Short mmCIF file of C-alpha atoms in Angstrom, two decimals:
data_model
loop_
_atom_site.label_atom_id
_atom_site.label_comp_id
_atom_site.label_asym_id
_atom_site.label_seq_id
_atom_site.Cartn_x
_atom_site.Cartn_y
_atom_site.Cartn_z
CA UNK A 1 -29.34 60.95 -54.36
CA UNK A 2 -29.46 59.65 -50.78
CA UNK A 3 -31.90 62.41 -49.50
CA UNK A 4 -29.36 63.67 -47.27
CA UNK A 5 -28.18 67.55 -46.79
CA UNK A 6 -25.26 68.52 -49.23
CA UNK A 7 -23.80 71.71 -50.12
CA UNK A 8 -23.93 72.30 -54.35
CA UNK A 9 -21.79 74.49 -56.48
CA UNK A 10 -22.61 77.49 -58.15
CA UNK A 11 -21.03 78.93 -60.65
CA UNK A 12 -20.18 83.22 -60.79
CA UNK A 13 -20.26 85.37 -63.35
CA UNK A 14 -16.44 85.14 -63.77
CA UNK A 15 -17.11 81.38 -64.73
CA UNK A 16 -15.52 79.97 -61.35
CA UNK A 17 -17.25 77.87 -59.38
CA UNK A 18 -17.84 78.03 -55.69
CA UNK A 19 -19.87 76.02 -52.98
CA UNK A 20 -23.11 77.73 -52.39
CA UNK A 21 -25.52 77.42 -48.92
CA UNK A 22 -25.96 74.05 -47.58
CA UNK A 23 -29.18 72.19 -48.70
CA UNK A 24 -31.46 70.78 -46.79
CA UNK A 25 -31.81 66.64 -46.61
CA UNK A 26 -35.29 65.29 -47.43
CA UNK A 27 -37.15 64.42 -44.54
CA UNK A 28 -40.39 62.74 -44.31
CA UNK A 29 -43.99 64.90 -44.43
CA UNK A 30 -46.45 64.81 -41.92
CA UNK A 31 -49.08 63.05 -43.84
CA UNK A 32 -52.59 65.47 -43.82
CA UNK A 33 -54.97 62.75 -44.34
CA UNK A 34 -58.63 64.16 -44.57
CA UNK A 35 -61.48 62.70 -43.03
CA UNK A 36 -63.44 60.88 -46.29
CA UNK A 37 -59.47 59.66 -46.51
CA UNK A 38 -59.62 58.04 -43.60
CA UNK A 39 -63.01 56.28 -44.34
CA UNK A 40 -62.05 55.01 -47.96
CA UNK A 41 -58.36 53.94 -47.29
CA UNK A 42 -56.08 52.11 -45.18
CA UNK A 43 -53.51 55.05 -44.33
CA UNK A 44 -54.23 54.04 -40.26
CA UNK A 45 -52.22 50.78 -40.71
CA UNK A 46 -49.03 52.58 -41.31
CA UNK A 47 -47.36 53.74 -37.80
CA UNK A 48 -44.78 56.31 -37.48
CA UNK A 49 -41.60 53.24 -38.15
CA UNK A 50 -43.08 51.81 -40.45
CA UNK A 51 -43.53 55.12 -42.35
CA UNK A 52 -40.08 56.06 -41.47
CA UNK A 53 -38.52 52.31 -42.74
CA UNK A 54 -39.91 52.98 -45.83
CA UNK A 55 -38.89 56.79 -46.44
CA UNK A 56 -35.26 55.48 -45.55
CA UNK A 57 -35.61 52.71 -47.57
CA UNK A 58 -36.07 54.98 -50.66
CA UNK A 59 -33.63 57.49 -49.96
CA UNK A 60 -30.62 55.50 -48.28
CA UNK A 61 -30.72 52.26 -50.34
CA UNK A 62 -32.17 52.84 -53.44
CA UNK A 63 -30.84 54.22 -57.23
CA UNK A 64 -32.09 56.65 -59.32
CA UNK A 65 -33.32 54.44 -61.00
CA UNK A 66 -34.67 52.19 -58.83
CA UNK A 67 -36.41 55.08 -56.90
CA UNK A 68 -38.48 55.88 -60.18
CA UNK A 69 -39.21 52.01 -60.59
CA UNK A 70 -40.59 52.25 -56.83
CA UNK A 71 -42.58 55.08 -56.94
CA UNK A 72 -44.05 54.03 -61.06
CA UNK A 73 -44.87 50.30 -59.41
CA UNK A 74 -47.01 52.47 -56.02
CA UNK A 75 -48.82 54.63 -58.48
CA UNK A 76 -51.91 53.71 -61.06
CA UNK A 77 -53.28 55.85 -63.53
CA UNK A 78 -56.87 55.04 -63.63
CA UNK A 79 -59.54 56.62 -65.86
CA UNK A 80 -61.55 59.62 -64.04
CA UNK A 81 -65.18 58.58 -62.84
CA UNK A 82 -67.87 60.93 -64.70
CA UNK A 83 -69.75 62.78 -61.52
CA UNK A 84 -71.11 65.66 -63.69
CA UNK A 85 -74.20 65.14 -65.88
CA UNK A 86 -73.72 63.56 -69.10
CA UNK A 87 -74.04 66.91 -71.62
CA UNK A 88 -71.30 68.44 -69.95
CA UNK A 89 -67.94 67.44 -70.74
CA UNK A 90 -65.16 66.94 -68.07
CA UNK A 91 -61.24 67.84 -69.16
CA UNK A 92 -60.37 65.56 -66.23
CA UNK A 93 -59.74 62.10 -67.92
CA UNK A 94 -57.35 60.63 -65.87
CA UNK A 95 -57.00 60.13 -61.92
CA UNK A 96 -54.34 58.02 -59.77
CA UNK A 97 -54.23 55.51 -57.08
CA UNK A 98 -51.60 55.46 -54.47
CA UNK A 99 -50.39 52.56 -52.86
CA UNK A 100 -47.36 51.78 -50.09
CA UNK A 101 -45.94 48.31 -49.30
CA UNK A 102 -46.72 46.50 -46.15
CA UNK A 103 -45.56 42.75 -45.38
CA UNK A 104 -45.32 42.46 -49.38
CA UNK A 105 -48.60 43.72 -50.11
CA UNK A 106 -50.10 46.66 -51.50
CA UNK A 107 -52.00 48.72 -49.46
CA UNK A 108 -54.12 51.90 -50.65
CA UNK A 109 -53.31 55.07 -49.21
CA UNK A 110 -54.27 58.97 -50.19
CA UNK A 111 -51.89 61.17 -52.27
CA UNK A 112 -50.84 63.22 -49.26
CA UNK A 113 -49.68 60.13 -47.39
CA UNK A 114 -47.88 58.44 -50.20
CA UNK A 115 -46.48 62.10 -50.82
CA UNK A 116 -45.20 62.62 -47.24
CA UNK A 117 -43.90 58.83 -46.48
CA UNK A 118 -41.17 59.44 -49.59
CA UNK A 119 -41.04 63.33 -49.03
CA UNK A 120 -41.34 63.07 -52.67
CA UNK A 121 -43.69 66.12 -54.54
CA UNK A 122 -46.81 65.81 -57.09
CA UNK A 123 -44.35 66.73 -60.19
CA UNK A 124 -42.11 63.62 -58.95
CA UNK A 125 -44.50 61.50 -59.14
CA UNK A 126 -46.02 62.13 -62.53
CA UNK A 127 -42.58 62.44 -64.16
CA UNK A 128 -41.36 59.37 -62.95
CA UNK A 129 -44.57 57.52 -63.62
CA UNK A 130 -45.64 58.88 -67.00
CA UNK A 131 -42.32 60.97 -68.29
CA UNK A 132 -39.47 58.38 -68.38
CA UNK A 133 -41.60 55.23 -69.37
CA UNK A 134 -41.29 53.47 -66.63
CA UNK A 135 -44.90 51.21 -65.87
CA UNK A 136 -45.72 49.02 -63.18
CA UNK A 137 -45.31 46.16 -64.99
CA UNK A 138 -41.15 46.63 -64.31
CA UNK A 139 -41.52 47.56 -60.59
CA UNK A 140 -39.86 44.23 -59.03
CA UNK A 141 -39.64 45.09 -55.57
#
């Protein structure tokens, strides 16, 4: 799981197995931050290598298992603020906060940045978060 391009095997209907079409490596988004984004968090104090230092990080030097520590230790499950009027009820009960490390410190940054600096997708994140019982509270990095 080093994020780079790989070819997999597939397996005919005979039961024989065979390489199939080469994969593509992971490669890091081009993060879409929105304007209230840019107002309410700090995704301006990454730069383009610093970005790029930590998507290599997680890909070239990292475990499984130390890649679902790092992204359960970025992310926090907070409960959803109430903006509708207090007879109706709201399904949403949950939201996140996304973080990234800089100089040892937790910064806040939007989904779509913290999504495109791993080149990691939404179901990644909630099944390594929520799914294989991993918490923050074991993220030692």
């Amino acid at each position: 799981m080093e994020g780079k391009s790989y070819r997999g095997l597939k397996q005919d209907e005979g039961g024989k197995y065979a390489l199939s079409s080469e994969r593509m490596g992971r490669q890091m988004g081009e993060p879409k931050c929105t304007k209230s984004c840019r107002m309410s968090k700090k995704c301006s104090v990454f730069n383009e290598e610093e970005g790029q230092s930590i998507f290599n990080g997680f890909w070239a030097d990292m475990s499984w298992n130390q890649k679902k520590v790092f992204v359960a230790g970025l992310v926090d499950e907070v409960v959803a603020s109430n903006r509708k009027k207090p007879a109706e009820e709201s399904r949403k009960k949950k939201s996140f906060k996304y973080y990234l490390k800089k100089e040892n410190e937790r910064v806040s940054v939007c989904r779509n940045m913290f999504l495109a600096t791993l080149g990691v997708n939404d179901k990644t994140v909630y099944e390594r978060q929520f799914a294989c019982g991993y918490s923050k509270d074991s993220y030692s990095n």
